[in-house]
Amino acid sequence: MTILVTGGTGLVGARLLPRLVETGIGCRALVRAGKAVPPRVAVVEGDVLDPASLTAAVSGVEAVVHLAGLLRTSDARQIWQVNLEGTRNLIDAVKSHAPSARFVIASTGLVYNETSARPSLESDDVAPERDYPASKVAAEKLLRESGLNWSILRFGFVYGDGDGHIEQVPHIAQMLNLHPANRLSMIHHRDIATYIKMALSGLTDGRIVNTADEAPMSILELCAIAGKPMESSTAPLAHPWSGVVDGALGRSLGFKPEVATTWQAAREGVL
């Protein structure tokens, strides 16, 4: 199998590509000029915002794993350009040059309503107000209506393999004024690879799937792991299910986490 991965030099892609290569999958990465990729990954220079560069990238592939996205910027226009218009360009290229390819897109658990009365389900209505999750919902809709063979993976809080993401939690908690008892569904890079392989095999065709491990973590716990303990609180928690997704669908499709909890990752030294 030959696949195209966008965002291959990013937080997720750089850790995913070696794992896919190890399983014998032929990986092609769409990257900007001068960017390095892991060994045995074919480079195609281009950008999702440059439609002309996408023809060579998608030609002959059996699947596309679309990880490219923009989150950490205050430029709302750029977020929508990359996350929505970039996805539109890639969909158009696949429809024209690889119409039978599977198209797997990385989305986010941030799309869900923070006032949910339970862990969020894939079937829940979503209408986020912030630009990043709203642009992801719009990109999901484009893909679902494209006529392609699609899968949508809504990632929990991604961490592991020394990516430094958990170390950012104290700053995020302060910036968003999070309650120490707020919890986040977590997903280790190892298990993102598991979900991507499931998607490439067809197990998630035509589905939106929450990707999460077995134990959401509190902000209090994550700050402690990050080495910056947070003050505890007895104040009521307004939205107890905000940040928590229901992972039952993924489990029913056969998902078994290699890293079942963040505590396991800490014990094994793979945070």
Coordinates of C-alpha atoms in Angstrom, one line a residue:
M1 CA 0.0 0.0 0.0
T2 CA 1.2 3.5 -0.8
I3 CA -0.3 6.4 1.1
L4 CA 0.1 10.2 1.3
V5 CA 0.5 11.8 4.7
T6 CA 0.1 15.6 5.0
G7 CA 1.5 17.3 8.1
G8 CA 4.2 14.7 8.2
T9 CA 6.7 17.1 9.9
G10 CA 4.2 18.1 12.6
L11 CA 3.6 16.9 16.2
V12 CA 1.6 13.9 15.1
G13 CA 3.0 13.2 11.6
A14 CA 6.7 13.1 12.6
R15 CA 5.9 10.3 15.2
L16 CA 3.4 8.5 13.0
L17 CA 5.4 8.1 9.8
P18 CA 8.1 5.9 11.3
R19 CA 5.5 3.6 12.8
L20 CA 3.7 3.2 9.5
V21 CA 7.0 2.6 7.6
E22 CA 7.9 -0.2 10.1
T23 CA 4.7 -2.1 9.1
G24 CA 5.6 -2.0 5.5
I25 CA 3.3 0.8 4.3
G26 CA 4.8 2.9 1.5
C27 CA 4.6 6.4 2.8
R28 CA 4.8 9.6 0.8
A29 CA 4.9 12.9 2.7
L30 CA 3.7 16.3 1.4
V31 CA 6.2 18.8 2.8
R32 CA 7.4 22.3 2.2
A33 CA 10.8 22.8 0.6
G34 CA 13.7 22.0 2.9
K35 CA 11.8 20.1 5.5
A36 CA 13.2 16.7 6.6
V37 CA 11.2 13.5 6.9
P38 CA 12.0 10.1 8.5
P39 CA 14.1 7.5 6.6
R40 CA 12.3 5.5 3.9
V41 CA 9.6 8.2 3.5
A42 CA 9.2 9.6 -0.1
V43 CA 9.1 13.4 -0.2
V44 CA 6.7 15.4 -2.4
E45 CA 7.3 19.1 -2.0
G46 CA 4.1 21.1 -1.9
D47 CA 1.5 22.7 0.3
V48 CA -2.2 22.1 0.8
L49 CA -2.8 25.8 -0.1
D50 CA -1.0 25.2 -3.5
P51 CA -3.4 23.1 -5.6
A52 CA -0.9 22.6 -8.4
S53 CA 1.5 20.8 -6.0
L54 CA -1.1 18.2 -5.0
T55 CA -1.4 16.3 -8.3
A56 CA 1.9 14.6 -7.9
A57 CA 1.3 14.1 -4.2
V58 CA -1.9 12.1 -4.6
S59 CA -1.4 10.3 -7.9
G60 CA -1.2 6.6 -7.5
V61 CA -1.9 6.5 -3.7
E62 CA -4.4 4.1 -2.1
A63 CA -5.0 6.3 0.9
V64 CA -4.5 9.8 2.2
V65 CA -4.0 10.6 5.8
H66 CA -4.6 14.3 6.2
L67 CA -2.9 15.6 9.4
A68 CA -2.0 19.1 8.2
G69 CA -3.8 21.7 10.3
L70 CA -3.2 25.0 12.0
L71 CA -4.1 25.6 15.7
R72 CA -1.7 27.8 17.6
T73 CA -2.1 31.2 16.0
S74 CA -4.3 34.3 16.7
D75 CA -4.8 34.7 12.9
A76 CA -8.3 33.4 12.4
R77 CA -8.2 33.9 8.6
Q78 CA -5.1 31.7 8.4
I79 CA -6.7 28.9 10.6
W80 CA -9.7 28.8 8.2
Q81 CA -7.4 28.9 5.1
V82 CA -5.3 26.0 6.2
N83 CA -7.9 23.8 7.9
L84 CA -10.8 24.4 5.5
E85 CA -9.5 25.6 2.1
G86 CA -6.4 23.3 2.4
T87 CA -8.7 20.4 3.0
R88 CA -10.9 21.5 0.0
N89 CA -7.9 21.6 -2.2
L90 CA -6.8 18.1 -1.1
I91 CA -10.2 16.6 -1.6
D92 CA -10.4 18.1 -5.1
A93 CA -7.0 16.6 -6.0
V94 CA -8.0 13.2 -4.7
K95 CA -11.3 13.2 -6.6
S96 CA -9.5 14.1 -9.8
H97 CA -6.4 11.9 -9.5
A98 CA -7.0 9.1 -6.9
P99 CA -10.8 8.8 -6.6
S100 CA -10.7 5.3 -5.2
A101 CA -8.3 6.3 -2.4
R102 CA -9.4 6.2 1.3
F103 CA -9.3 9.7 2.8
V104 CA -8.6 9.8 6.6
I105 CA -8.8 13.2 8.2
A106 CA -7.5 14.1 11.7
S107 CA -10.0 16.2 13.6
T108 CA -10.4 17.0 17.3
G109 CA -12.5 16.4 20.4
L110 CA -12.6 20.2 20.8
V111 CA -15.5 20.2 18.4
Y112 CA -17.9 19.0 21.2
N113 CA -20.2 21.2 23.4
E114 CA -18.6 21.9 26.7
T115 CA -22.1 21.7 28.4
S116 CA -22.6 18.0 27.5
A117 CA -24.4 16.0 30.2
R118 CA -22.1 12.9 29.5
P119 CA -19.0 12.0 27.6
S120 CA -19.4 13.3 24.0
L121 CA -20.5 10.9 21.3
E122 CA -19.7 11.0 17.6
S123 CA -23.4 11.4 16.9
D124 CA -23.7 14.6 19.0
D125 CA -24.5 17.8 17.3
V126 CA -21.5 20.1 17.1
A127 CA -21.3 23.8 16.7
P128 CA -18.1 25.1 18.2
E129 CA -17.5 28.9 18.4
R130 CA -13.7 28.9 18.5
D131 CA -12.1 29.1 15.1
Y132 CA -9.9 26.0 15.3
P133 CA -12.7 23.4 16.1
A134 CA -15.2 25.3 13.9
S135 CA -12.8 25.1 10.9
K136 CA -12.4 21.4 11.6
V137 CA -16.2 20.8 11.7
A138 CA -16.4 22.6 8.3
A139 CA -13.6 20.4 6.9
E140 CA -15.3 17.3 8.2
K141 CA -18.5 18.3 6.4
L142 CA -16.7 18.9 3.1
L143 CA -15.2 15.4 3.3
R144 CA -18.5 13.7 4.3
E145 CA -20.1 15.3 1.3
S146 CA -17.3 14.6 -1.1
G147 CA -18.3 11.2 -2.4
L148 CA -14.9 9.8 -1.4
N149 CA -14.4 6.9 1.0
W150 CA -13.8 8.8 4.2
S151 CA -12.9 8.4 7.8
I152 CA -12.8 11.1 10.5
L153 CA -10.8 10.6 13.6
R154 CA -11.5 13.0 16.4
F155 CA -8.3 13.0 18.5
G156 CA -8.3 13.5 22.3
F157 CA -5.4 15.3 23.9
V158 CA -2.4 14.0 22.0
Y159 CA 0.8 13.4 24.0
G160 CA 3.9 11.2 24.3
D161 CA 7.2 10.4 22.7
G162 CA 8.7 13.6 24.2
D163 CA 6.4 15.9 22.3
G164 CA 6.2 18.4 25.2
H165 CA 2.4 18.6 25.0
I166 CA 1.7 17.7 28.6
E167 CA 4.3 20.3 29.7
Q168 CA 2.0 22.9 28.0
V169 CA -1.0 22.0 30.2
P170 CA -0.2 24.4 33.1
H171 CA -0.1 27.3 30.6
I172 CA -3.3 26.2 28.9
A173 CA -5.0 25.8 32.2
Q174 CA -4.1 29.3 33.3
M175 CA -5.0 30.8 29.9
L176 CA -8.4 29.1 29.8
N177 CA -9.0 29.4 33.5
L178 CA -9.6 25.6 33.8
H179 CA -10.9 24.0 37.0
P180 CA -8.4 21.5 38.5
A181 CA -11.1 18.9 38.3
N182 CA -11.7 19.4 34.6
R183 CA -10.7 16.3 32.7
L184 CA -9.3 15.5 29.2
S185 CA -9.6 12.4 27.2
M186 CA -6.0 11.4 26.3
I187 CA -4.4 9.6 23.3
H188 CA -0.7 8.6 23.0
H189 CA 1.1 8.8 19.7
R190 CA 1.4 5.0 19.7
D191 CA -2.3 4.7 19.7
I192 CA -2.8 7.3 17.1
A193 CA -0.8 5.0 14.9
T194 CA -3.1 2.1 15.9
Y195 CA -6.1 4.1 14.9
I196 CA -4.6 5.2 11.6
K197 CA -3.7 1.6 10.7
M198 CA -7.3 0.6 11.6
A199 CA -8.6 3.4 9.2
L200 CA -6.2 2.3 6.4
S201 CA -7.6 -1.3 6.7
G202 CA -11.2 0.0 6.2
L203 CA -12.4 -0.5 9.8
T204 CA -13.5 3.1 10.1
D205 CA -14.8 3.7 6.6
G206 CA -17.7 6.1 6.6
R207 CA -17.4 6.8 10.3
I208 CA -16.5 9.5 12.7
V209 CA -14.5 7.9 15.6
N210 CA -13.4 9.4 18.9
T211 CA -9.8 8.4 19.6
A212 CA -9.1 8.2 23.3
D213 CA -7.4 5.9 25.8
E214 CA -9.1 4.3 28.8
A215 CA -8.7 7.0 31.5
P216 CA -9.4 10.8 31.1
M217 CA -6.9 12.8 33.2
S218 CA -7.7 15.8 35.4
I219 CA -6.0 19.1 34.9
L220 CA -4.7 18.8 38.5
E221 CA -3.0 15.4 37.6
L222 CA -1.6 16.7 34.3
C223 CA -0.1 19.8 35.9
A224 CA 1.6 17.6 38.6
I225 CA 3.0 15.4 35.8
A226 CA 4.3 18.5 34.1
G227 CA 6.1 19.5 37.2
K228 CA 4.0 22.6 37.9
P229 CA 1.5 21.6 40.6
M230 CA -1.8 23.4 40.5
E231 CA -3.8 24.6 43.5
S232 CA -6.7 22.3 44.3
S233 CA -10.2 23.6 44.6
T234 CA -13.6 22.8 46.2
A235 CA -15.4 25.2 43.9
P236 CA -18.2 23.5 41.9
L237 CA -17.3 22.2 38.5
A238 CA -19.6 23.8 36.0
H239 CA -19.1 21.5 33.1
P240 CA -17.9 18.1 34.4
W241 CA -17.9 16.4 31.0
S242 CA -16.2 19.1 29.0
G243 CA -13.1 17.6 27.3
V244 CA -14.2 14.0 27.8
V245 CA -15.2 11.9 24.8
D246 CA -16.9 8.5 24.6
G247 CA -14.5 5.9 23.1
A248 CA -16.9 3.0 23.0
L249 CA -17.3 3.1 19.2
G250 CA -13.5 2.7 18.7
R251 CA -13.4 -0.2 21.1
S252 CA -16.3 -1.9 19.3
L253 CA -14.3 -1.7 16.1
G254 CA -11.4 -3.5 17.8
F255 CA -9.2 -0.7 19.2
K256 CA -7.0 -1.9 22.1
P257 CA -4.7 0.8 23.4
E258 CA -1.0 0.1 23.7
V259 CA -0.8 2.9 26.2
A260 CA -4.0 2.5 28.2
T261 CA -3.5 5.5 30.6
T262 CA -1.2 8.5 31.0
W263 CA 0.0 6.9 34.2
Q264 CA 1.2 3.9 32.2
A265 CA 3.1 6.2 29.9
A266 CA 4.7 7.9 32.9
R267 CA 5.8 4.5 34.3
E268 CA 7.3 3.4 31.0
G269 CA 9.0 6.8 30.4
V270 CA 7.2 7.5 27.2
L271 CA 5.5 10.8 28.1

